[in-house]
Coordinates of C-alpha atoms and ligand atoms in Angstrom, one line a residue:
X1 CA -16.7 -15.1 11.9
X2 CA -16.3 -12.4 9.2
X3 CA -19.5 -10.6 10.3
X4 CA -18.1 -7.0 10.5
X5 CA -16.0 -7.4 7.4
X6 CA -19.0 -8.7 5.3
X7 CA -21.4 -6.1 6.6
X8 CA -19.0 -3.3 5.9
X9 CA -18.4 -4.6 2.4
X10 CA -22.1 -4.7 1.7
X11 CA -22.3 -1.0 2.8
X12 CA -19.2 0.1 0.9
X13 CA -19.8 3.1 -1.5
X14 CA -18.7 2.6 -5.1
X15 CA -17.2 5.3 -7.3
X16 CA -16.4 5.1 -11.0
X17 CA -12.7 5.4 -12.0
X18 CA -13.4 5.7 -15.7
X19 CA -15.1 2.4 -16.5
X20 CA -13.8 0.7 -13.3
X21 CA -16.3 0.4 -10.4
X22 CA -14.1 1.1 -7.3
X23 CA -15.5 0.2 -3.9
X24 CA -14.2 2.3 -1.0
X25 CA -13.7 0.3 2.2
X26 CA -11.8 0.8 5.4
X27 CA -9.5 -2.2 4.9
X28 CA -8.7 -1.4 1.3
X29 CA -8.5 2.4 1.6
X30 CA -8.2 3.4 5.2
X31 CA -11.4 5.4 4.6
X32 CA -13.3 6.5 6.5
X33 CA -11.8 4.6 9.5
X34 CA -10.6 1.1 10.1
X35 CA -12.3 -0.8 12.9
X36 CA -9.8 -3.1 14.6
X37 CA -12.4 -5.8 14.8
X38 CA -12.4 -5.9 11.0
X39 CA -8.6 -6.3 10.9
X40 CA -8.9 -9.1 13.6
X41 CA -11.5 -10.9 11.5
X42 CA -9.3 -10.7 8.4
X43 CA -6.2 -12.0 10.3
X44 CA -8.2 -14.9 11.9
X45 CA -9.5 -15.8 8.5
X46 CA -6.0 -15.8 7.0
X47 CA -4.6 -17.9 9.8
X48 CA -7.4 -20.3 9.2
X49 CA -6.8 -20.9 5.5
X50 CA -3.1 -20.0 4.9
X51 CA 0.1 -22.0 4.8
X52 CA 2.1 -20.0 7.3
X53 CA 5.1 -22.3 7.3
X54 CA 7.1 -19.5 5.8
X55 CA 10.1 -17.3 6.5
X56 CA 8.5 -14.0 5.3
X57 CA 5.2 -12.4 4.8
X58 CA 5.2 -10.3 1.6
X59 CA 2.8 -7.5 1.0
X60 CA 2.3 -4.6 -1.4
X61 CA 2.2 -0.9 -0.3
X62 CA 0.0 0.8 0.7
X63 CA -3.1 -1.0 1.8
X64 CA -1.7 -4.5 2.2
X65 CA 0.4 -3.1 5.1
X66 CA -2.3 -2.9 7.8
X67 CA -3.5 -6.5 7.4
X68 CA 0.0 -7.8 6.9
X69 CA 1.3 -6.0 10.0
X70 CA -1.5 -7.4 12.1
X71 CA -0.8 -10.9 10.7
X72 CA 2.9 -10.5 11.4
X73 CA 2.2 -9.5 15.0
X74 CA -0.1 -12.5 15.5
X75 CA 2.2 -15.1 14.0
X76 CA 5.7 -13.5 14.6
X77 CA 6.8 -13.7 11.0
X78 CA 8.6 -10.7 9.5
X79 CA 7.2 -8.6 6.6
X80 CA 8.7 -7.5 3.4
X81 CA 6.9 -4.6 1.8
X82 CA 6.9 -4.3 -2.0
X83 CA 7.3 -0.6 -2.6
X84 CA 6.3 1.8 -5.3
X85 CA 9.6 3.7 -5.1
X86 CA 13.2 2.7 -5.9
X87 CA 15.9 2.3 -3.4
X88 CA 18.5 1.2 -6.0
X89 CA 20.0 -1.4 -3.6
X90 CA 22.0 -4.2 -5.1
X91 CA 19.7 -6.9 -6.4
X92 CA 16.5 -4.7 -6.3
X93 CA 13.9 -6.2 -8.6
X94 CA 11.7 -3.9 -10.6
X95 CA 8.5 -5.0 -12.3
X96 CA 5.6 -3.2 -14.0
X97 CA 2.3 -3.1 -12.1
X98 CA -1.1 -2.5 -13.8
X99 CA -4.4 -2.4 -12.0
X100 CA -7.9 -1.5 -13.3
X101 CA -7.2 2.2 -12.8
X102 CA -3.4 2.7 -12.5
X103 CA 0.0 1.8 -13.8
X104 CA 3.4 2.0 -12.1
X105 CA 6.4 0.1 -11.0
X106 CA 7.0 -2.2 -8.0
X107 CA 10.4 -2.5 -6.3
X108 CA 11.3 -5.6 -4.3
X109 CA 14.2 -5.8 -1.9
X110 CA 14.8 -8.1 1.0
X111 CA 14.0 -11.5 -0.5
X112 CA 16.8 -14.1 -0.5
X113 CA 17.0 -17.1 -2.8
X114 CA 15.2 -20.0 -1.1
X115 CA 13.0 -17.8 1.2
X116 CA 9.7 -19.4 1.8
X117 CA 7.1 -16.7 1.5
X118 CA 3.3 -16.0 1.6
X119 CA 2.0 -13.0 -0.3
X120 CA -0.8 -11.2 1.5
X121 CA -2.8 -8.3 0.1
X122 CA -6.1 -6.5 0.9
X123 CA -7.6 -7.0 -2.6
X124 CA -7.1 -9.0 -5.7
X125 CA -9.1 -7.5 -8.7
X126 CA -7.5 -7.7 -12.2
X127 CA -4.6 -9.7 -10.7
X128 CA -2.1 -7.3 -12.2
X129 CA -0.4 -6.4 -8.9
X130 CA -0.3 -10.0 -7.7
X131 CA 1.0 -11.3 -11.0
X132 CA 3.8 -8.7 -11.1
X133 CA 4.7 -9.4 -7.5
X134 CA 4.7 -13.2 -7.9
X135 CA 6.9 -12.9 -11.0
X136 CA 9.3 -10.7 -9.0
X137 CA 9.3 -13.2 -6.2
X138 CA 10.1 -16.0 -8.6
X139 CA 13.0 -13.9 -10.1
X140 CA 14.3 -13.4 -6.6
X141 CA 14.3 -17.2 -6.1
X142 CA 11.6 -17.3 -3.4
X143 CA 9.5 -20.4 -2.7
X144 CA 5.9 -19.0 -3.0
X145 CA 4.0 -21.1 -0.5
X146 CA 0.7 -19.3 -0.6
X147 CA -1.2 -16.1 -1.6
X148 CA -4.1 -14.8 0.3
X149 CA -6.2 -11.7 -0.5
X150 CA -8.8 -10.6 2.0
X151 CA -11.2 -9.5 -0.8
X152 CA -11.5 -11.1 -4.2
X153 CA -13.2 -9.0 -6.8
X154 CA -13.4 -9.7 -10.6
X155 CA -11.5 -12.3 -12.6
X156 CA -7.9 -11.8 -11.5
X157 CA -7.8 -14.6 -9.0
X158 CA -9.4 -17.0 -11.5
X159 CA -6.7 -16.0 -14.1
X160 CA -3.9 -16.7 -11.7
X161 CA -5.4 -20.0 -10.6
X162 CA -5.5 -21.0 -14.3
X163 CA -1.8 -20.1 -14.5
X164 CA -1.2 -22.5 -11.7
X165 CA -0.8 -20.1 -8.7
X166 CA -2.3 -21.0 -5.4
X167 CA -4.7 -18.1 -4.7
X168 CA -7.0 -17.9 -1.7
X169 CA -9.4 -15.3 -0.5
X170 CA -11.7 -14.7 2.4
X171 CA -14.6 -12.9 0.7
X172 CA -15.5 -12.9 -3.0
X173 CA -17.5 -9.9 -4.2
X174 CA -19.1 -8.4 -7.3
X175 CA -18.9 -4.7 -7.7
X176 CA -21.0 -2.6 -10.0
X177 CA -21.9 1.1 -10.0
X178 CA -24.9 0.2 -7.8
X179 CA -22.8 -1.3 -5.0
X180 CA -21.1 -4.4 -3.7
X181 CA -22.6 -7.9 -3.6
X182 CA -21.2 -10.7 -1.6
X183 CA -20.8 -13.8 -3.8
X184 CA -19.0 -16.2 -1.3
X185 CA -16.9 -16.2 1.8
X186 CA -15.0 -18.7 4.0
Ligands
PRP201 O1 -5.6 -6.9 -8.7 P1 -5.3 -5.5 -9.1 O2 -6.2 -5.0 -10.1 O3 -3.9 -5.3 -9.4 O4 -5.7 -4.7 -7.8 C1 -5.2 -5.0 -6.5 C2 -4.3 -4.0 -6.0 O5 -4.9 -2.7 -5.9 C3 -4.7 -2.1 -4.7 O6 -3.5 -1.4 -4.7 P2 -3.2 0.0 -5.3 O7 -2.2 -0.2 -6.4 O8 -4.5 0.7 -5.7 O9 -2.5 0.8 -4.2 P3 -3.0 1.2 -2.7 O10 -2.8 -0.1 -1.9 O11 -1.9 2.2 -2.4 O12 -4.4 1.7 -2.6 C4 -4.7 -3.3 -3.7 O13 -4.0 -2.9 -2.5 C5 -3.9 -4.3 -4.5 O14 -2.5 -4.3 -4.3
HPA202 O1 -12.3 -1.4 -6.1 C1 -11.3 -1.4 -5.4 N1 -11.4 -0.8 -4.1 C2 -10.3 -0.7 -3.3 N2 -9.1 -1.2 -3.6 C3 -9.0 -1.8 -4.8 N3 -7.9 -2.4 -5.4 C4 -8.3 -2.8 -6.6 N4 -9.6 -2.5 -6.8 C5 -10.1 -1.9 -5.7

């Protein structure tokens, strides 16, 4: 079911960002080109495992957007994009984001108290982005029904599960300077 996604992950090049082994893949980088079949596989997988009894799909710019958009089209649920720039609207929520290779701020608008949401992202790695986003969603009063990452790399998902969050993924991988290894998939 995830044939093309898995094959493409196995063949993904890895570059070092300092000490951080970074895999480059069409779904997580838009590079070199994103085969629509891979997006379809990801969306079918999410629909298979996710709780989609929600009012809004939340994703994080930039590379959560392609998969969240395709999911939104398939299930007719609107998207809220967590942005990396301020709009200074009333009630905008600002949180710090840290990944394995970058630091910044995330800005959340468009979540009302009581909104039932699913968070969808292309990758979870250190869990820094997801944790910041989940905290912001809690501050906004959202009911977080589910969180699905297409690719799970490293220990971030485990950390969030230990904190009590419901974290799902389609493919679990190990990344080293020598390449990507598939550990598990749905
Ligand atoms: O679990 P973490 O270590 O936080 O990594 C996961 C995040 O990293 C990537 O985003 P990035 O901030 O690189 O931005 P991009 O989507 O614009 O590439 C990815 O889209 C996730 O949001
Ligand atoms: O290694 C990675 N590759 C692509 N996107 C990512 N987001 C976090 N880590 C990675």
